[in-house]
Every structure is written in structure tokens, then in C-alpha cells.
Short mmCIF file of C-alpha atoms in Angstrom, two decimals:
data_model
loop_
_atom_site.label_atom_id
_atom_site.label_comp_id
_atom_site.label_asym_id
_atom_site.label_seq_id
_atom_site.Cartn_x
_atom_site.Cartn_y
_atom_site.Cartn_z
CA MET B 1 9.22 -71.30 -63.85
CA ASN B 2 9.98 -70.13 -67.43
CA THR B 3 13.48 -68.96 -68.35
CA TYR B 4 14.21 -65.46 -69.26
CA LYS B 5 14.67 -66.42 -72.92
CA THR B 6 11.27 -68.32 -72.91
CA GLU B 7 9.37 -65.44 -71.21
CA THR B 8 10.83 -62.99 -73.81
CA GLN B 9 9.83 -65.26 -76.76
CA ASN B 10 6.30 -65.83 -75.34
CA ALA B 11 5.78 -62.12 -74.85
CA GLY B 12 7.07 -61.46 -78.35
CA LYS B 13 4.55 -63.90 -79.88
CA THR B 14 1.60 -62.16 -78.10
CA ILE B 15 2.80 -58.72 -79.15
CA ASN B 16 3.31 -59.76 -82.75
CA GLN B 17 -0.29 -61.07 -82.89
CA GLN B 18 -1.55 -57.60 -82.16
CA GLY B 19 0.12 -56.03 -85.15
CA MET B 20 1.32 -52.51 -85.32
CA THR B 21 -0.88 -51.27 -82.44
CA TRP B 22 1.45 -52.90 -79.82
CA ASN B 23 4.67 -51.72 -81.33
CA GLY B 24 5.42 -49.64 -78.23
CA ILE B 25 5.59 -52.79 -76.08
CA ASP B 26 8.92 -54.43 -75.65
CA PRO B 27 8.93 -58.23 -75.14
CA GLU B 28 12.10 -58.24 -73.06
CA SER B 29 10.71 -55.72 -70.70
CA ILE B 30 7.51 -57.81 -70.27
CA ALA B 31 9.74 -60.83 -69.56
CA ARG B 32 11.54 -58.90 -66.87
CA MET B 33 8.23 -57.77 -65.22
CA ARG B 34 6.85 -61.34 -65.31
CA LEU B 35 9.95 -62.69 -63.62
CA GLN B 36 9.86 -60.00 -61.02
CA ASN B 37 6.19 -60.87 -60.31
CA ARG B 38 6.46 -64.62 -60.25
CA PHE B 39 3.60 -65.12 -57.70
CA LYS B 40 0.40 -63.56 -59.10
CA THR B 41 -1.88 -64.43 -56.18
CA GLY B 42 -1.76 -65.37 -52.50
CA LEU B 43 -2.92 -68.88 -53.44
CA ASP B 44 0.06 -69.28 -55.81
CA ILE B 45 2.31 -68.47 -52.77
CA ALA B 46 0.28 -70.75 -50.43
CA ASN B 47 0.67 -73.76 -52.74
CA TYR B 48 4.32 -73.01 -53.44
CA THR B 49 5.31 -72.64 -49.72
CA ALA B 50 3.10 -75.60 -48.63
CA LYS B 51 5.16 -77.87 -50.90
CA ILE B 52 8.36 -76.52 -49.29
CA MET B 53 7.05 -77.26 -45.77
CA ARG B 54 6.02 -80.76 -46.72
CA GLU B 55 9.46 -81.40 -48.21
CA ASP B 56 11.13 -79.97 -45.09
CA MET B 57 9.00 -82.17 -42.81
CA ALA B 58 9.97 -85.25 -44.75
CA SER B 59 13.67 -84.24 -44.58
CA TYR B 60 13.43 -83.77 -40.88
CA ASP B 61 11.87 -87.32 -40.52
CA ASN B 62 14.88 -88.63 -42.30
CA ASP B 63 17.34 -86.69 -40.20
CA PRO B 64 16.49 -84.42 -37.20
CA ALA B 65 19.52 -82.26 -38.02
CA ASN B 66 17.30 -80.85 -40.76
CA TYR B 67 15.16 -78.79 -38.46
CA THR B 68 13.74 -75.44 -39.62
CA GLN B 69 13.68 -71.92 -38.00
CA SER B 70 11.86 -68.65 -38.06
CA LEU B 71 11.69 -65.25 -36.39
CA GLY B 72 8.37 -63.38 -35.66
CA CYS B 73 7.87 -60.29 -37.78
CA TRP B 74 5.39 -57.54 -37.16
CA HIS B 75 5.71 -55.53 -40.41
CA GLY B 76 6.50 -56.40 -44.08
CA PHE B 77 9.67 -54.42 -44.06
CA VAL B 78 10.97 -56.43 -41.07
CA GLY B 79 10.23 -59.73 -42.77
CA GLN B 80 11.74 -58.50 -46.01
CA GLN B 81 15.05 -57.37 -44.31
CA LYS B 82 15.22 -60.70 -42.49
CA MET B 83 15.08 -62.72 -45.76
CA ILE B 84 17.46 -60.41 -47.54
CA SER B 85 19.92 -60.88 -44.65
CA ILE B 86 19.47 -64.67 -44.73
CA LYS B 87 20.19 -64.85 -48.41
CA LYS B 88 23.24 -62.63 -47.97
CA HIS B 89 24.78 -64.52 -45.16
CA PHE B 90 23.82 -68.18 -46.01
CA GLY B 91 23.23 -68.05 -49.82
CA THR B 92 19.80 -69.65 -49.55
CA THR B 93 16.46 -69.22 -47.79
CA ARG B 94 15.91 -72.95 -47.47
CA SER B 95 14.63 -74.12 -44.02
CA LYS B 96 14.19 -70.44 -42.94
CA TYR B 97 10.55 -69.29 -42.50
CA LEU B 98 8.65 -66.36 -41.18
CA TYR B 99 6.39 -66.44 -38.07
CA LEU B 100 3.32 -64.32 -37.69
CA SER B 101 2.62 -63.84 -34.00
CA GLY B 102 -0.87 -63.03 -32.73
CA TRP B 103 0.78 -61.36 -29.76
CA MET B 104 2.65 -58.92 -32.07
CA VAL B 105 -0.43 -58.25 -34.14
CA ALA B 106 -2.32 -57.35 -30.93
CA ALA B 107 0.44 -55.28 -29.51
CA MET B 108 1.59 -53.52 -32.64
CA ARG B 109 -0.97 -53.67 -35.49
CA SER B 110 -4.38 -52.96 -33.98
CA GLU B 111 -6.29 -49.79 -34.65
CA PHE B 112 -7.20 -49.82 -30.93
CA GLY B 113 -3.50 -49.34 -30.10
CA PRO B 114 -1.43 -51.68 -28.07
CA LEU B 115 -3.44 -54.67 -26.79
CA PRO B 116 -2.65 -57.65 -24.74
CA ASP B 117 -2.59 -61.23 -26.36
CA GLN B 118 -6.27 -61.89 -25.68
CA SER B 119 -7.81 -62.06 -29.22
CA MET B 120 -9.16 -58.43 -28.85
CA HIS B 121 -7.54 -57.11 -32.07
CA GLU B 122 -9.31 -57.02 -35.40
CA LYS B 123 -9.32 -60.50 -36.91
CA THR B 124 -8.76 -59.13 -40.41
CA SER B 125 -5.43 -57.60 -39.27
CA VAL B 126 -3.95 -61.11 -39.46
CA PRO B 127 -4.57 -61.76 -43.17
CA SER B 128 -3.66 -58.17 -43.84
CA LEU B 129 -0.20 -58.67 -42.22
CA ILE B 130 0.29 -61.88 -44.19
CA GLU B 131 -0.42 -60.03 -47.47
CA GLU B 132 1.88 -57.23 -46.37
CA LEU B 133 4.71 -59.55 -45.60
CA TYR B 134 4.47 -61.24 -49.00
CA THR B 135 4.17 -57.97 -50.76
CA PHE B 136 7.50 -56.88 -49.25
CA LEU B 137 9.10 -60.26 -49.99
CA LYS B 138 8.04 -60.03 -53.66
CA GLN B 139 9.44 -56.49 -53.86
CA ALA B 140 12.78 -57.92 -52.61
CA ASP B 141 12.68 -60.33 -55.48
CA ALA B 142 11.90 -57.50 -57.94
CA ARG B 143 14.68 -55.35 -56.57
CA GLU B 144 17.38 -58.04 -56.75
CA LEU B 145 16.31 -59.16 -60.23
CA GLN B 146 16.37 -55.49 -61.32
CA HIS B 147 20.01 -55.29 -60.32
CA LEU B 148 20.71 -58.47 -62.42
CA PHE B 149 18.92 -56.96 -65.40
CA VAL B 150 20.96 -53.79 -65.18
CA ALA B 151 24.14 -55.88 -64.98
CA LEU B 152 22.94 -57.95 -67.96
CA ASP B 153 22.33 -54.76 -69.95
CA ALA B 154 25.88 -53.62 -69.23
CA ALA B 155 27.40 -56.96 -70.17
CA THR B 156 25.36 -56.89 -73.38
CA GLU B 157 26.47 -53.40 -74.23
CA SER B 158 30.08 -54.34 -73.70
CA GLY B 159 29.76 -57.56 -75.69
CA ASP B 160 30.91 -59.77 -72.71
CA GLN B 161 29.42 -63.05 -73.77
CA ILE B 162 30.68 -65.00 -70.81
CA LYS B 163 29.30 -62.55 -68.30
CA MET B 164 25.97 -62.43 -70.29
CA LYS B 165 25.65 -66.10 -70.08
CA ALA B 166 26.41 -66.21 -66.38
CA LEU B 167 23.88 -63.41 -65.63
CA GLN B 168 21.17 -65.21 -67.62
CA ASN B 169 21.87 -68.41 -65.69
CA GLU B 170 21.62 -66.43 -62.41
CA ILE B 171 18.31 -64.94 -63.55
CA ASP B 172 16.97 -68.32 -64.56
CA ASN B 173 17.97 -69.96 -61.31
CA PHE B 174 16.97 -67.05 -59.07
CA GLU B 175 15.91 -68.08 -55.51
CA THR B 176 12.86 -66.17 -54.31
CA HIS B 177 12.66 -64.47 -50.98
CA VAL B 178 9.16 -65.91 -50.58
CA VAL B 179 9.19 -68.53 -47.80
CA PRO B 180 6.56 -70.29 -45.71
CA ILE B 181 4.82 -68.23 -43.02
CA ILE B 182 3.53 -69.98 -39.95
CA ALA B 183 0.44 -67.88 -39.14
CA ASP B 184 -1.21 -67.55 -35.76
CA ILE B 185 -5.04 -67.70 -35.82
CA ASP B 186 -5.17 -67.70 -31.96
CA ALA B 187 -8.16 -69.85 -30.87
CA GLY B 188 -10.02 -69.16 -34.14
CA PHE B 189 -11.75 -65.83 -33.18
CA GLY B 190 -15.12 -67.44 -32.60
CA ASN B 191 -16.97 -70.65 -33.45
CA GLU B 192 -15.83 -73.12 -36.10
CA GLU B 193 -17.57 -71.15 -38.93
CA ALA B 194 -15.67 -68.03 -37.82
CA THR B 195 -12.50 -70.01 -37.83
CA TYR B 196 -13.18 -71.26 -41.37
CA LEU B 197 -13.91 -67.86 -42.68
CA LEU B 198 -10.71 -66.31 -41.22
CA ALA B 199 -8.61 -69.27 -42.30
CA LYS B 200 -9.84 -68.71 -45.83
CA LYS B 201 -8.73 -65.09 -45.76
CA MET B 202 -5.30 -66.07 -44.36
CA ILE B 203 -4.77 -68.74 -47.05
CA GLU B 204 -5.96 -66.34 -49.82
CA ALA B 205 -3.28 -63.88 -48.50
CA GLY B 206 -0.64 -66.57 -48.87
CA ALA B 207 -0.54 -68.62 -45.58
CA CYS B 208 0.33 -72.26 -46.16
CA CYS B 209 0.55 -73.03 -42.41
CA ILE B 210 -2.01 -72.14 -39.73
CA GLN B 211 -1.47 -72.55 -36.02
CA ILE B 212 -4.49 -72.84 -33.82
CA GLU B 213 -4.73 -73.32 -30.00
CA ASN B 214 -7.12 -75.19 -27.78
CA GLN B 215 -8.13 -72.28 -25.56
CA VAL B 216 -11.59 -70.81 -25.27
CA SER B 217 -11.76 -68.14 -28.01
CA ASP B 218 -13.52 -65.41 -25.92
CA ALA B 219 -11.34 -66.02 -22.87
CA LYS B 220 -8.00 -66.50 -24.69
CA GLN B 221 -4.83 -65.60 -22.77
CA CYS B 222 -1.20 -65.49 -23.87
CA GLY B 223 0.32 -68.79 -23.44
CA HIS B 224 2.77 -67.49 -20.88
CA GLN B 225 0.13 -65.85 -18.60
CA ASP B 226 -2.24 -67.21 -16.03
CA GLY B 227 -5.97 -67.82 -16.39
CA LYS B 228 -5.95 -70.07 -19.51
CA VAL B 229 -9.16 -72.03 -20.18
CA THR B 230 -9.09 -75.01 -22.61
CA VAL B 231 -11.98 -76.48 -24.65
CA PRO B 232 -13.01 -80.07 -24.87
CA HIS B 233 -11.45 -82.04 -27.75
CA GLU B 234 -14.57 -82.17 -29.79
CA ASP B 235 -14.74 -78.42 -29.98
CA PHE B 236 -10.98 -78.13 -30.95
CA LEU B 237 -11.21 -80.87 -33.55
CA ALA B 238 -14.11 -79.05 -35.12
CA LYS B 239 -11.89 -76.02 -35.69
CA ILE B 240 -9.07 -78.24 -37.02
CA ASN B 241 -11.64 -79.53 -39.57
CA ALA B 242 -12.67 -75.94 -40.36
CA VAL B 243 -9.07 -75.02 -41.24
CA ARG B 244 -8.63 -78.17 -43.35
CA TYR B 245 -11.86 -77.48 -45.17
CA ALA B 246 -10.61 -73.98 -45.95
CA PHE B 247 -7.28 -75.31 -47.33
CA MET B 248 -9.08 -77.90 -49.48
CA GLU B 249 -11.76 -75.56 -50.82
CA LEU B 250 -9.07 -73.14 -52.07
CA GLY B 251 -7.01 -75.91 -53.64
CA VAL B 252 -4.05 -75.85 -51.17
CA GLU B 253 -4.03 -79.56 -50.53
CA ASP B 254 -0.55 -79.51 -48.92
CA GLY B 255 -1.67 -76.89 -46.33
CA VAL B 256 -0.17 -77.46 -42.87
CA ILE B 257 -2.06 -77.28 -39.54
CA VAL B 258 -0.23 -76.77 -36.30
CA ALA B 259 -2.31 -77.88 -33.29
CA ARG B 260 -1.21 -75.94 -30.22
CA THR B 261 -2.01 -77.10 -26.69
CA ASP B 262 -1.95 -74.89 -23.75
CA SER B 263 -2.93 -77.57 -21.29
CA LEU B 264 0.36 -77.61 -19.44
CA GLY B 265 -0.39 -74.26 -17.96
CA ALA B 266 -4.13 -74.26 -18.21
CA GLY B 267 -5.96 -75.44 -15.08
CA LEU B 268 -9.53 -74.64 -16.13
CA THR B 269 -12.24 -75.71 -18.61
CA GLN B 270 -15.39 -73.89 -19.51
CA LYS B 271 -17.51 -76.88 -20.44
CA ILE B 272 -18.08 -80.50 -19.30
CA PRO B 273 -18.46 -82.45 -22.60
CA VAL B 274 -21.17 -85.09 -22.90
CA SER B 275 -19.88 -88.59 -23.01
CA GLN B 276 -21.64 -90.80 -25.54
CA TYR B 277 -19.89 -94.07 -24.71
CA SER B 278 -17.37 -95.47 -22.31
CA GLY B 279 -13.77 -94.45 -23.19
CA ASP B 280 -14.75 -91.68 -25.65
CA LEU B 281 -12.87 -88.39 -25.80
CA ALA B 282 -15.44 -86.74 -23.58
CA GLU B 283 -14.92 -89.31 -20.86
CA GLN B 284 -11.13 -89.01 -21.09
CA TYR B 285 -11.33 -85.26 -20.84
CA ASN B 286 -13.74 -85.33 -17.89
CA ALA B 287 -11.47 -87.81 -15.98
CA TYR B 288 -9.13 -84.80 -15.24
CA ILE B 289 -11.92 -82.67 -13.73
CA ASP B 290 -11.20 -81.88 -10.07
CA GLY B 291 -13.89 -82.35 -7.44
CA GLU B 292 -15.00 -83.96 -4.25
CA GLU B 293 -16.68 -87.31 -4.04
CA VAL B 294 -20.52 -87.17 -3.36
CA ASN B 295 -22.15 -90.07 -1.68
CA SER B 296 -25.60 -88.64 -1.35
CA ILE B 297 -27.68 -85.97 -3.13
CA GLU B 298 -28.19 -84.40 0.22
CA GLU B 299 -24.52 -83.30 0.17
CA LEU B 300 -25.32 -80.86 -2.63
CA ASN B 301 -26.35 -77.37 -2.18
CA THR B 302 -28.56 -75.22 -4.51
CA GLY B 303 -26.78 -74.58 -7.72
CA ASP B 304 -24.34 -77.42 -7.24
CA MET B 305 -23.76 -79.96 -10.02
CA ALA B 306 -22.59 -83.52 -9.94
CA ILE B 307 -21.09 -85.78 -12.52
CA LYS B 308 -20.28 -89.51 -12.60
CA ILE B 309 -16.68 -90.13 -13.51
CA GLY B 310 -15.83 -93.85 -13.57
CA LYS B 311 -17.37 -95.35 -10.51
CA GLN B 312 -17.40 -92.07 -8.51
CA VAL B 313 -19.90 -89.24 -8.40
CA ILE B 314 -18.10 -85.93 -7.76
CA LYS B 315 -19.04 -82.32 -7.39
CA PRO B 316 -16.75 -80.54 -9.73
CA THR B 317 -14.61 -77.71 -8.25
CA ARG B 318 -16.00 -74.46 -9.72
CA LEU B 319 -14.81 -70.91 -9.52
CA ASP B 320 -17.13 -67.99 -8.78
CA ASN B 321 -17.29 -67.36 -12.58
CA GLY B 322 -18.51 -70.87 -13.26
CA LEU B 323 -15.29 -72.13 -14.73
CA ILE B 324 -14.27 -75.71 -13.71
CA ARG B 325 -10.93 -76.64 -12.38
CA PHE B 326 -8.77 -79.60 -13.43
CA LYS B 327 -7.00 -81.91 -11.03
CA PRO B 328 -3.61 -80.56 -10.06
CA ASN B 329 -0.50 -82.05 -11.66
CA THR B 330 -2.32 -83.40 -14.66
CA GLY B 331 -1.06 -80.94 -17.24
CA GLU B 332 1.44 -83.27 -18.91
CA ASP B 333 -1.07 -86.03 -19.14
CA ARG B 334 -3.63 -83.70 -20.72
CA VAL B 335 -0.96 -82.40 -23.16
CA VAL B 336 -0.22 -85.87 -24.33
CA LEU B 337 -3.87 -86.70 -24.79
CA ASP B 338 -4.48 -83.36 -26.69
CA CYS B 339 -1.52 -84.01 -29.04
CA ILE B 340 -2.36 -87.63 -29.86
CA THR B 341 -5.99 -86.72 -30.51
CA SER B 342 -5.07 -83.76 -32.70
CA LEU B 343 -2.71 -85.76 -34.95
CA GLN B 344 -5.22 -88.52 -35.18
CA HIS B 345 -7.82 -85.99 -36.45
CA GLY B 346 -6.04 -84.07 -39.12
CA ALA B 347 -3.35 -81.86 -37.59
CA ASP B 348 0.16 -82.14 -39.14
CA LEU B 349 2.40 -80.61 -36.37
CA LEU B 350 2.14 -79.97 -32.70
CA TRP B 351 2.90 -77.02 -30.47
CA ILE B 352 3.30 -77.56 -26.74
CA GLU B 353 3.43 -74.27 -24.77
CA THR B 354 5.76 -74.74 -21.86
CA GLU B 355 6.81 -72.51 -18.91
CA LYS B 356 10.52 -73.03 -19.44
CA PRO B 357 12.98 -74.12 -22.20
CA HIS B 358 13.89 -77.59 -20.80
CA ILE B 359 14.73 -80.26 -23.33
CA GLY B 360 14.11 -83.04 -20.80
CA GLN B 361 10.61 -81.75 -20.00
CA ILE B 362 9.65 -81.44 -23.76
CA ALA B 363 11.19 -84.79 -24.67
CA SER B 364 9.30 -86.66 -21.80
CA MET B 365 5.94 -85.59 -23.38
CA VAL B 366 6.97 -86.10 -26.97
CA ASN B 367 8.29 -89.60 -26.19
CA ARG B 368 4.88 -90.55 -24.88
CA ILE B 369 3.13 -89.06 -27.89
CA ARG B 370 5.51 -91.01 -30.17
CA GLU B 371 4.61 -94.26 -28.52
CA VAL B 372 1.31 -93.86 -30.39
CA ILE B 373 2.38 -91.64 -33.43
CA PRO B 374 6.04 -92.28 -34.08
CA ASN B 375 6.56 -89.40 -36.53
CA ALA B 376 4.98 -86.76 -34.23
CA LYS B 377 6.75 -83.42 -34.70
CA LEU B 378 6.75 -80.14 -32.84
CA VAL B 379 6.74 -76.41 -33.60
CA TYR B 380 8.46 -74.91 -30.46
CA ASN B 381 8.26 -71.40 -29.15
CA ASN B 382 11.74 -70.23 -28.03
CA SER B 383 9.90 -67.51 -26.26
CA PRO B 384 11.24 -64.17 -25.02
CA SER B 385 8.81 -64.69 -22.14
CA PHE B 386 11.52 -67.10 -20.74
CA ASN B 387 14.47 -65.59 -18.93
CA TRP B 388 16.89 -67.75 -20.94
CA THR B 389 20.03 -66.63 -19.05
CA LEU B 390 18.49 -67.32 -15.63
CA ASN B 391 16.78 -70.68 -16.68
CA PHE B 392 19.93 -72.13 -18.15
CA ARG B 393 22.23 -71.00 -15.38
CA GLN B 394 19.89 -72.58 -12.92
CA GLN B 395 19.74 -75.84 -14.93
CA VAL B 396 23.59 -75.98 -14.89
CA PHE B 397 23.57 -75.16 -11.19
CA ASP B 398 21.11 -78.03 -10.50
CA ALA B 399 23.08 -80.42 -12.67
CA TRP B 400 26.33 -79.60 -11.01
CA GLN B 401 24.67 -79.92 -7.59
CA ALA B 402 23.25 -83.33 -8.45
CA GLU B 403 26.75 -84.45 -9.67
CA GLY B 404 28.28 -83.36 -6.39
CA LYS B 405 30.22 -80.43 -7.65
CA ASP B 406 31.02 -77.49 -5.46
CA VAL B 407 28.46 -74.73 -6.13
CA SER B 408 29.18 -72.82 -2.88
CA GLU B 409 30.31 -69.64 -4.89
CA TYR B 410 26.94 -69.37 -6.54
CA GLN B 411 23.50 -68.21 -5.22
CA ARG B 412 20.94 -69.95 -7.30
CA ASP B 413 18.30 -67.27 -7.07
CA GLN B 414 20.84 -64.55 -7.99
CA LEU B 415 22.35 -66.26 -11.00
CA MET B 416 21.08 -63.59 -13.36
CA SER B 417 23.53 -61.08 -11.77
CA LYS B 418 26.25 -59.81 -14.02
CA VAL B 419 28.88 -60.78 -11.44
CA TYR B 420 28.45 -64.36 -12.76
CA ASP B 421 28.87 -63.40 -16.44
CA ASP B 422 32.38 -64.60 -16.80
CA SER B 423 32.00 -67.61 -14.48
CA ALA B 424 32.49 -71.22 -15.58
CA LEU B 425 28.86 -71.84 -14.79
CA ALA B 426 27.65 -69.03 -17.06
CA LYS B 427 29.89 -70.19 -19.90
CA GLU B 428 28.45 -73.67 -19.62
CA ALA B 429 24.90 -72.25 -19.62
CA ASP B 430 25.66 -70.18 -22.76
CA ASP B 431 27.05 -73.34 -24.50
CA LYS B 432 23.74 -75.03 -23.67
CA ILE B 433 21.67 -72.06 -25.02
CA ARG B 434 23.79 -72.10 -28.16
CA SER B 435 23.13 -75.81 -28.82
CA PHE B 436 19.54 -75.80 -27.49
CA GLN B 437 17.78 -75.92 -30.87
CA LYS B 438 20.03 -78.53 -32.38
CA GLU B 439 19.75 -80.80 -29.36
CA ALA B 440 16.05 -80.31 -28.91
CA ALA B 441 15.49 -81.14 -32.59
CA GLN B 442 17.41 -84.36 -32.04
CA GLN B 443 16.07 -85.38 -28.68
CA ALA B 444 12.62 -83.75 -28.33
CA GLY B 445 11.10 -84.03 -31.85
CA ILE B 446 11.18 -80.32 -32.60
CA PHE B 447 10.97 -79.74 -36.39
CA HIS B 448 10.63 -76.04 -36.21
CA HIS B 449 12.11 -73.58 -33.80
CA LEU B 450 10.73 -70.04 -33.70
CA ILE B 451 11.13 -66.93 -31.62
CA THR B 452 7.69 -65.22 -31.36
CA LEU B 453 8.64 -61.64 -30.55
CA PRO B 454 12.27 -61.08 -31.45
CA THR B 455 11.74 -58.01 -33.69
CA TYR B 456 9.57 -56.35 -31.03
CA HIS B 457 12.54 -56.46 -28.74
CA THR B 458 15.18 -55.55 -31.30
CA ALA B 459 13.16 -52.52 -32.33
CA ALA B 460 13.00 -51.41 -28.63
CA LEU B 461 16.69 -52.14 -27.95
CA SER B 462 18.06 -50.43 -31.07
CA THR B 463 15.80 -47.42 -30.48
CA ASP B 464 16.96 -47.16 -26.94
CA ASN B 465 20.63 -47.27 -27.90
CA LEU B 466 20.20 -44.69 -30.65
CA SER B 467 18.23 -42.36 -28.35
CA LYS B 468 20.83 -42.57 -25.59
CA ASP B 469 23.72 -41.63 -27.92
CA TYR B 470 21.95 -39.23 -30.19
CA PHE B 471 20.28 -37.14 -27.54
CA GLY B 472 23.35 -37.49 -25.35
CA ASP B 473 27.00 -36.47 -25.84
CA GLN B 474 27.44 -38.29 -29.11
CA GLY B 475 25.07 -36.14 -31.09
CA MET B 476 25.06 -37.12 -34.77
CA LEU B 477 27.94 -39.48 -34.28
CA GLY B 478 25.55 -41.66 -32.31
CA TYR B 479 23.76 -42.33 -35.61
CA VAL B 480 26.73 -42.35 -37.93
CA ALA B 481 28.91 -44.67 -35.86
CA GLU B 482 26.28 -47.01 -34.56
CA VAL B 483 23.91 -47.19 -37.53
CA GLN B 484 25.04 -45.82 -40.93
CA ARG B 485 28.71 -46.82 -40.68
CA LYS B 486 27.77 -50.30 -39.55
CA GLU B 487 25.22 -50.63 -42.34
CA ILE B 488 28.07 -49.80 -44.86
CA ARG B 489 30.65 -52.01 -43.22
CA GLN B 490 28.26 -54.96 -42.97
CA GLY B 491 26.93 -54.57 -46.51
CA LEU B 492 23.25 -53.92 -45.54
CA ALA B 493 21.30 -53.25 -48.73
CA CYS B 494 19.06 -50.95 -46.82
CA VAL B 495 21.72 -48.30 -46.50
CA LYS B 496 20.66 -47.38 -50.06
CA HIS B 497 17.18 -46.73 -48.83
CA GLN B 498 15.96 -45.16 -52.06
CA ASP B 499 16.73 -48.36 -53.97
CA MET B 500 15.27 -50.50 -51.22
CA SER B 501 12.01 -48.47 -51.35
CA GLY B 502 11.61 -49.26 -55.08
CA SER B 503 12.89 -46.04 -56.67
CA ASN B 504 15.16 -47.81 -59.18
CA ILE B 505 12.43 -50.34 -60.09
CA GLY B 506 10.20 -47.37 -60.79
CA ASP B 507 12.78 -45.77 -63.00
CA GLU B 508 13.03 -48.90 -65.00
CA HIS B 509 9.26 -48.99 -65.44
CA LYS B 510 9.24 -45.38 -66.48
CA GLY B 511 11.83 -46.26 -69.19
CA TYR B 512 9.52 -49.09 -70.39
CA PHE B 513 6.46 -46.84 -70.49
CA SER B 514 7.93 -43.51 -71.70
CA GLY B 515 11.23 -44.46 -73.38
CA SER B 516 13.75 -41.59 -73.57
CA ARG B 517 11.09 -39.13 -72.27
CA ALA B 518 11.05 -40.77 -68.84
CA LEU B 519 11.91 -38.43 -65.99
CA LYS B 520 14.02 -40.63 -63.60
CA ALA B 521 15.17 -40.21 -60.01
CA SER B 522 18.40 -42.03 -60.29
CA GLY B 523 20.61 -39.38 -61.95
CA GLU B 524 23.88 -37.86 -61.01
CA SER B 525 22.35 -35.62 -58.40
CA ASN B 526 20.90 -38.48 -56.42
CA THR B 527 22.67 -38.64 -53.08
CA MET B 528 22.46 -42.41 -53.06
CA ASN B 529 25.47 -42.31 -55.38
CA GLN B 530 27.55 -41.63 -52.32
CA PHE B 531 26.93 -45.21 -51.31
CA MET B 532 28.34 -46.97 -54.28
#
């Protein structure tokens, strides 16, 4: 990235070449606008963020303490505020990403209104949200840089050379709010060509990382609901290929593909793939099909089917809708096969959807995968669909019981009760929740921890609290004490909402365009001056 001085000089050369006709254009203003708009296209963003992810993956391989994190965001403003907060509290955005959840797109961004997570929302709403998120992140850059430019002007006017140099250095080494987005393409929204076309739109909007799952596209279910139906490996690998082709066509060669398997909780398949030779993927997939052995064709009824698996001929167990059931208790074995196969055919990261947050369970599968692919890494859903409090209290209860500790004062199925909140068991459970991500990264190969729907729940919780106070006895104090005063005390930039919305950036532009004739909003009568 060019420095402030270099950008100013380059702009000046171009302006001078035009002669007197461009006298109204200021090279320093051009330099500022260019620095505020570092990323010109979504592909610029995709290439930049893909490189960051690849570096982070290599860093994790060297030391599992270097895991990464993200929170799911359903609006550009939410993503923007998240990254502004991260820079404020931690001084850098490194290893902190955004997650785009198909669940939240369905529930909050569809023109049909709230929808379940079943790929019923408009597929174009996914790239639209990616573009929106990056628009807001770029505006965060522009706003923060505009503040630096104002400070630089003040230092220049006062002749403070030391401060001028420090501010120019801060501008030249500015860290962008633009970070990788892990974007959910569900099961591809159709066949492999449909997957490719949608992946292209997502990449063009800025996505460097696309997560795709092995469910049947038109029967897709949320990973934490029942009724999930998986596809044969050949079908899934075709879609992984489609995403890779999209990345390569658009020149994003470092693009990252996350292959998600729902097989742990999926007990059904829609198709029986055709085996071409002994031991191929189709035969391995079919080995898990449930059914009863058939010794004679006379045992089959009209409409029944039979398939030879190994040395047996079986009649697959089929539901009334024609779906075929897998053998019980084969979920983990199918997950391991799914993951190894995906990594061997172009996927970069794995996602194993589980029914509970249990490090031992996750590690048992990852260790088996790593026997074949030693550097296998996971993206893990720290899902709000888990009751984290209950799960970890029960895990501690079970561990204590196994160790012979006295657990007579606790009722296992009632451990969510607040009567246990101050108990020793609850405190140990909270300690385990606190360290879950660090320990799972170390023990279970988890490179990236994300929460899919956190901002859905925080919006509901904060709105509930404000509604209770404001419409109750607290009146206006419900807002002042619990929102505005806390914004001020905690230094939230958003308390100056006019500045956050771009008003001051607009005033600067008006000055560039109209000079002293510009009508600006940021004068003495602007009430935002109360928040200096």
C-alpha cells in the first residue's frame, strides 16, 4: 500500500499533466480519498483476506494456541461495530474474522420474512450481505482515517512537527477493519453448476472462504434439527470442485473451502451411488446402508429393491418418502470418511456439526482423521443451539461421579436451575466453558471457533431489557442509564451516531468539491458536540 506522501505525489503528477483545467483538484485530498478506499473491488478484498487466512492456518499448524475466532453477523452495521470494538479493545484485528450464517440470512434477511434454515431464502441474499458487510467495514476505515486527517491538519496548522510525523506514520501503517469472512453457501442451492454460479457471486462480493455442507440441497435442514439427508461423496466432491473452479476463474488462488459434514446427526440418504470397482467411494458409502439380508428374490415385494453389499444382498430400509436409512451408530465412522475424502479432494478445512460441545467427542474423530491427514483442521460451531450451561454442568457432574465424588446435593437433570449458580459444580463448569476454545484448539484440531447466531440473540436480549425499563417505571432513564451512559463510559464510537453514519466524511468531501462555499453539517449547532 502506498504511503500518504507517495499517494499525494502521484495524484499531483496526474493533475499537473492536465494543465489548468484541473486546478480545482487538490492532490492531497485525492490521496486521502484513495487511502480511505483501499479496496476498489470485492476481488481485491477476497485476495487480501485469503492471504490472511492462509497465513493464519500456517501459524496454527506451528502452534495450536494461534487459533482464530469469529461472530456471526446479520447486518453490515453489526459487523462494523464488532470490528471497531475489536480494534479498540485489542489494538489489532488479527485472527478475528466475521461469519456469515445461512441461518441468520434465512431468519432475518429474506424478502419472504423469517424463514427456517432450509435453503428457502433467496440465494442472492448471501452475496448481497457479503457486499454489505464489506461496505460497512470500508466505511469504518474511512471514518477512522478521516479523524487522523483532521488531527494531521491541526498539527500542521500549529506547526507541531513531532505530532505531524507521528500522525503520518499512523496513517501509513493504518490497519484496516477488513477481515476474512467465512461465508455459508448451505448445500450449494442446487446442482454443481448452481453452486459454481453462486460461489462466483460470493467471491466477487469479497468472500475468501466458502463453507459448503454435504446435505441434499432441496431437503436441507439446520444442522441442529432432525431429518437431515446427506448426499454420496461423488455429489459433494463435485460441488467442492465447483467452488474451487469459481475461486480459480476469478484469480483468488488462495481461496479457502470449508467442507462441512452433517453425517453425525444425519441418518438418511437420498441416493444409492453406483459402485464402479471394489473399495471405491460408492462402495464405502453404501456399506453404511441399513437393511435386512435377502436370501431369495421371493422375499421381495413389489417395489422393493435389493443391493449387494460385500457378500450380502440386502433390502435397504426405506421410509415412506423413499429416503434410505443408514445403520444406527455409524455417524462417527461416516464423519471420518467424509472428512478424509473431502480433504483428499480439494477442501482446506473441515466442519463437523455435533450435537453437544464436548472436546473428547470432537477429538476422537479428529484423531482418526489425522491418522490419514496429519494437518487436518476444523472450523467449529460454538452453537447457541447448545445449552452450554446445562451441557457443561452435566459434564462436570458425570466426571465427578466417575471419580467417586459425592454428587448427592445435585440433580443431574435439574442442573440448569439457578439454585446451583453459586455451587462448586457450576463454577467448575464455567471454568471449562471459559477455556473450551483454547483447549479444543489444542486437543481437537480446531483452527477456527465461531458462534453462528450471537448477534441475533444479543439484539433480542438488549431490546427486551430496554423495552422492560423504558415502558416500565424507569421511563427515559431506562435508555439513558442502560444505553447512552454506558456507551459514553465504555467509549463506544457509535454514541456519536452522526459521525458513525458518515456525516463528517461527507463534510470533508463537500470541502474538497466546493471549497469555502460548502454547506456543512458539523457546525456549532450540531448536538453531537455534546459528546466531545
